[in-house]
Amino acid sequence: DAGVIQSPRHEVTEMGQEVTLRCKPISGHNSLFWYRQTMMRGLELLIYFNNNVPIDDSGMPEDRFSAKMPNASFSTLKIQPSEPRDSAVYFCASSHGNEQYFGPGTRLTVT
Amino acid sequence: DAKTTQPTSMDCAEGRAANLPCNHSTISGNEYVYWYRQIHSQGPQYIIHGLKNNETNEMASLIITEDRKSSTLILPHATLRDTAVYYCIVPSPRADKLIFGTGTRLQVFP
């Protein structure tokens, strides 16, 4: 298995633009997680899905952030409109049980 | 999640055993202890987990005290590639999510 796949690996955008981050979980995993990591706040859980259904989105910072999982093999995290404070590394992880497997991350820079 | 306490940083000489402690004094009887690590610029990586018995795999050993209030992750022969931040996590059995704290920054030196 190729592991968790995230795209793009790097994204640079201007404030106000829409940003879409993509994730393909490991086949057979039934849970998917989106995290954000910054120097100031560390690694934060934003939202997670179980069997494609959002279970806990309490970590989503505000309405500008939304996440979808239309099927078992694909999820998106969208930021609209983006702001400079959204600059961070965004990780997607998948699991079957509590052993989570992380993707390489997307480094987002909003100027 | 049960709260965990780890030292902020540790050093270890290459080839020596690295022993990383974690306190989880409020752990309940059915909560597991998980260890992950994050090498610079990479996503976190699962290492090992345990309930009350000591565990060993190809990466590390996990020693859990009899009262389960603390544990130690052991890297038997540390290499430079083991330099990373190590996270000790005790997730709630009722939830799937992990809460990452600040971890221990392990520096392995030549």
Short mmCIF file of C-alpha atoms in Angstrom, two decimals:
data_model
loop_
_atom_site.label_atom_id
_atom_site.label_comp_id
_atom_site.label_asym_id
_atom_site.label_seq_id
_atom_site.Cartn_x
_atom_site.Cartn_y
_atom_site.Cartn_z
CA ASP A 1 0.00 0.00 0.00
CA ALA A 2 1.23 3.49 -0.83
CA GLY A 3 0.14 4.84 2.53
CA VAL A 4 -1.93 7.96 3.03
CA ILE A 5 -1.64 10.26 0.02
CA GLN A 6 -2.04 14.01 0.27
CA SER A 7 -2.05 16.65 -2.40
CA PRO A 8 -0.74 19.16 -3.04
CA ARG A 9 2.44 18.86 -0.96
CA HIS A 10 2.93 22.61 -1.01
CA GLU A 11 0.42 25.38 -1.64
CA VAL A 12 1.05 29.11 -1.74
CA THR A 13 -1.96 31.33 -2.16
CA GLU A 14 -3.08 34.87 -1.58
CA MET A 15 -5.36 35.95 1.19
CA GLY A 16 -9.02 35.61 0.21
CA GLN A 17 -8.49 32.72 -2.19
CA GLU A 18 -10.13 29.34 -1.80
CA VAL A 19 -7.82 26.45 -0.90
CA THR A 20 -8.67 22.77 -1.25
CA LEU A 21 -6.51 20.08 0.31
CA ARG A 22 -6.97 16.45 -0.72
CA CYS A 23 -6.45 13.14 1.00
CA LYS A 24 -6.63 9.50 -0.04
CA PRO A 25 -6.66 7.20 3.00
CA ILE A 26 -5.22 3.71 3.19
CA SER A 27 -7.58 1.20 1.62
CA GLY A 28 -9.68 -0.59 4.23
CA HIS A 29 -9.29 2.06 6.91
CA ASN A 30 -12.64 3.29 8.19
CA SER A 31 -11.58 6.44 10.03
CA LEU A 32 -10.03 9.59 8.59
CA PHE A 33 -8.58 12.54 10.47
CA TRP A 34 -7.53 16.06 9.51
CA TYR A 35 -4.90 17.79 11.67
CA ARG A 36 -3.19 21.17 11.54
CA GLN A 37 0.30 21.82 12.90
CA THR A 38 1.88 25.17 13.71
CA MET A 39 4.81 26.16 15.88
CA MET A 40 2.53 28.06 18.23
CA ARG A 41 -0.26 25.52 18.70
CA GLY A 42 1.38 22.20 17.92
CA LEU A 43 -0.62 19.38 16.33
CA GLU A 44 -4.37 20.00 16.51
CA LEU A 45 -7.19 17.70 15.45
CA LEU A 46 -9.61 19.57 13.21
CA ILE A 47 -12.19 16.92 12.30
CA TYR A 48 -12.53 13.20 11.94
CA PHE A 49 -14.79 10.86 9.99
CA ASN A 50 -15.87 7.32 10.68
CA ASN A 51 -17.28 5.35 7.75
CA ASN A 52 -17.42 8.61 5.76
CA VAL A 53 -19.58 10.35 8.39
CA PRO A 54 -18.20 13.38 10.32
CA ILE A 55 -18.05 12.40 13.98
CA ASP A 56 -16.32 15.31 15.68
CA ASP A 57 -15.69 18.69 14.06
CA SER A 58 -15.14 20.60 17.30
CA GLY A 59 -11.59 21.41 16.25
CA MET A 60 -12.58 23.22 13.07
CA PRO A 61 -11.54 26.79 13.82
CA GLU A 62 -14.37 28.64 12.10
CA ASP A 63 -16.93 28.55 9.32
CA ARG A 64 -14.28 29.27 6.73
CA PHE A 65 -13.16 25.66 7.14
CA SER A 66 -15.16 22.75 5.78
CA ALA A 67 -14.40 19.08 5.18
CA LYS A 68 -16.08 16.39 3.17
CA MET A 69 -15.66 12.68 2.64
CA PRO A 70 -17.83 11.69 -0.34
CA ASN A 71 -16.56 8.11 -0.34
CA ALA A 72 -14.20 5.79 1.51
CA SER A 73 -11.21 6.68 -0.64
CA PHE A 74 -11.27 10.47 -0.75
CA SER A 75 -11.60 13.49 1.52
CA THR A 76 -11.16 17.23 1.11
CA LEU A 77 -10.47 20.08 3.50
CA LYS A 78 -11.49 23.45 2.12
CA ILE A 79 -10.67 26.92 3.39
CA GLN A 80 -12.73 29.75 1.92
CA PRO A 81 -11.64 32.52 2.15
CA SER A 82 -8.09 31.82 3.28
CA GLU A 83 -6.23 34.10 5.69
CA PRO A 84 -2.52 34.42 6.57
CA ARG A 85 -3.14 32.84 9.99
CA ASP A 86 -4.22 29.64 8.21
CA SER A 87 -0.59 29.08 7.19
CA ALA A 88 0.38 25.70 8.63
CA VAL A 89 1.10 22.10 7.74
CA TYR A 90 -2.10 20.12 7.32
CA PHE A 91 -1.93 16.37 7.90
CA CYS A 92 -4.43 13.71 6.97
CA ALA A 93 -4.39 10.37 8.80
CA SER A 94 -6.39 7.18 8.50
CA SER A 95 -6.91 4.28 10.85
CA HIS A 96 -8.63 1.01 11.55
CA GLY A 97 -8.54 1.14 15.34
CA ASN A 98 -6.37 3.60 17.25
CA GLU A 99 -3.18 3.17 15.21
CA GLN A 100 -3.27 6.18 12.96
CA TYR A 101 -1.19 6.40 9.80
CA PHE A 102 -0.30 9.89 8.68
CA GLY A 103 0.28 11.32 5.26
CA PRO A 104 3.25 13.54 4.39
CA GLY A 105 1.26 16.71 4.92
CA THR A 106 0.44 19.80 2.87
CA ARG A 107 2.41 22.91 3.70
CA LEU A 108 0.06 25.86 3.19
CA THR A 109 1.31 29.42 2.98
CA VAL A 110 -1.23 32.23 2.72
CA THR A 111 0.27 35.61 1.85
CA ASP B 1 -8.11 11.59 27.37
CA ALA B 2 -5.96 10.90 30.42
CA LYS B 3 -3.37 13.66 30.86
CA THR B 4 0.23 12.70 30.17
CA THR B 5 3.43 14.40 31.30
CA GLN B 6 6.72 14.06 29.45
CA PRO B 7 10.08 15.80 29.73
CA THR B 8 10.52 18.55 27.19
CA SER B 9 13.79 17.25 25.79
CA MET B 10 16.39 14.50 26.15
CA ASP B 11 19.76 13.63 24.65
CA CYS B 12 21.14 10.20 23.85
CA ALA B 13 24.43 9.00 22.40
CA GLU B 14 24.24 7.00 19.20
CA GLY B 15 24.25 3.26 19.88
CA ARG B 16 23.02 3.68 23.43
CA ALA B 17 19.54 2.92 24.70
CA ALA B 18 17.14 5.85 24.78
CA ASN B 19 14.66 5.67 27.65
CA LEU B 20 11.74 8.09 27.32
CA PRO B 21 9.47 8.39 30.37
CA CYS B 22 5.80 9.31 30.51
CA ASN B 23 3.54 9.89 33.50
CA HIS B 24 -0.17 9.15 33.17
CA SER B 25 -1.33 8.99 36.78
CA THR B 26 -5.03 9.47 35.95
CA ILE B 27 -5.19 6.56 33.51
CA SER B 28 -8.18 4.29 33.94
CA GLY B 29 -8.25 0.52 33.77
CA ASN B 30 -9.26 0.12 30.14
CA GLU B 31 -7.16 2.90 28.61
CA TYR B 32 -4.17 2.02 26.48
CA VAL B 33 -0.86 3.89 26.28
CA TYR B 34 0.21 4.82 22.74
CA TRP B 35 3.52 6.18 21.50
CA TYR B 36 4.05 8.09 18.29
CA ARG B 37 7.02 10.02 16.99
CA GLN B 38 7.44 12.83 14.50
CA ILE B 39 10.65 13.22 12.59
CA HIS B 40 11.26 16.74 11.31
CA SER B 41 9.06 17.69 8.36
CA GLN B 42 7.25 14.35 8.34
CA GLY B 43 3.87 13.20 9.59
CA PRO B 44 3.69 11.46 12.98
CA GLN B 45 4.49 7.75 12.98
CA TYR B 46 2.92 5.08 15.18
CA ILE B 47 5.50 3.23 17.30
CA ILE B 48 3.84 0.94 19.83
CA HIS B 49 0.99 0.65 22.31
CA GLY B 50 0.15 -1.36 25.42
CA LEU B 51 -2.39 -1.87 28.20
CA LYS B 52 -0.58 -3.39 31.15
CA ASN B 53 1.93 -5.92 29.87
CA ASN B 54 5.29 -4.93 28.47
CA GLU B 55 5.34 -4.85 24.69
CA THR B 56 8.10 -5.11 22.11
CA ASN B 57 8.17 -4.71 18.37
CA GLU B 58 10.79 -4.04 15.72
CA MET B 59 10.95 -0.37 16.62
CA ALA B 60 10.88 -0.22 20.40
CA SER B 61 9.90 -1.69 23.75
CA LEU B 62 7.22 -0.32 26.07
CA ILE B 63 7.50 -0.86 29.79
CA ILE B 64 4.37 -0.06 31.83
CA THR B 65 4.57 0.05 35.63
CA GLU B 66 2.41 -2.32 37.62
CA ASP B 67 0.14 0.51 38.82
CA ARG B 68 -0.03 1.76 35.19
CA LYS B 69 0.64 5.33 36.27
CA SER B 70 3.76 5.64 34.17
CA SER B 71 5.54 4.04 31.25
CA THR B 72 8.87 4.12 29.47
CA LEU B 73 9.54 3.83 25.77
CA ILE B 74 12.89 2.20 25.07
CA LEU B 75 14.83 2.50 21.83
CA PRO B 76 17.48 -0.17 22.48
CA HIS B 77 20.17 1.14 20.12
CA ALA B 78 19.44 4.73 19.18
CA THR B 79 20.59 5.99 15.79
CA LEU B 80 20.78 9.51 14.41
CA ARG B 81 17.58 8.78 12.49
CA ASP B 82 15.74 8.37 15.80
CA THR B 83 16.07 12.10 16.45
CA ALA B 84 12.44 13.20 16.67
CA VAL B 85 9.64 14.39 18.94
CA TYR B 86 8.11 11.47 20.83
CA TYR B 87 4.50 11.64 21.97
CA CYS B 88 2.94 9.58 24.72
CA ILE B 89 -0.86 9.49 24.36
CA VAL B 90 -3.64 7.88 26.35
CA PRO B 91 -6.80 8.10 24.24
CA SER B 92 -10.25 7.66 25.65
CA PRO B 93 -11.60 4.20 24.73
CA ARG B 94 -14.90 5.87 23.91
CA ALA B 95 -13.38 7.99 21.17
CA ASP B 96 -11.29 7.34 18.11
CA LYS B 97 -9.30 10.54 18.33
CA LEU B 98 -5.80 11.16 19.68
CA ILE B 99 -4.77 14.33 21.47
CA PHE B 100 -1.13 15.18 20.87
CA GLY B 101 0.64 17.14 23.60
CA THR B 102 4.07 18.72 23.33
CA GLY B 103 6.03 15.46 23.54
CA THR B 104 9.72 14.89 24.24
CA ARG B 105 12.28 16.13 21.77
CA LEU B 106 14.94 13.41 21.57
CA GLN B 107 18.30 14.41 20.14
CA VAL B 108 20.62 11.54 19.28
CA PHE B 109 24.22 12.69 18.94
CA PRO B 110 27.23 10.95 17.34
#
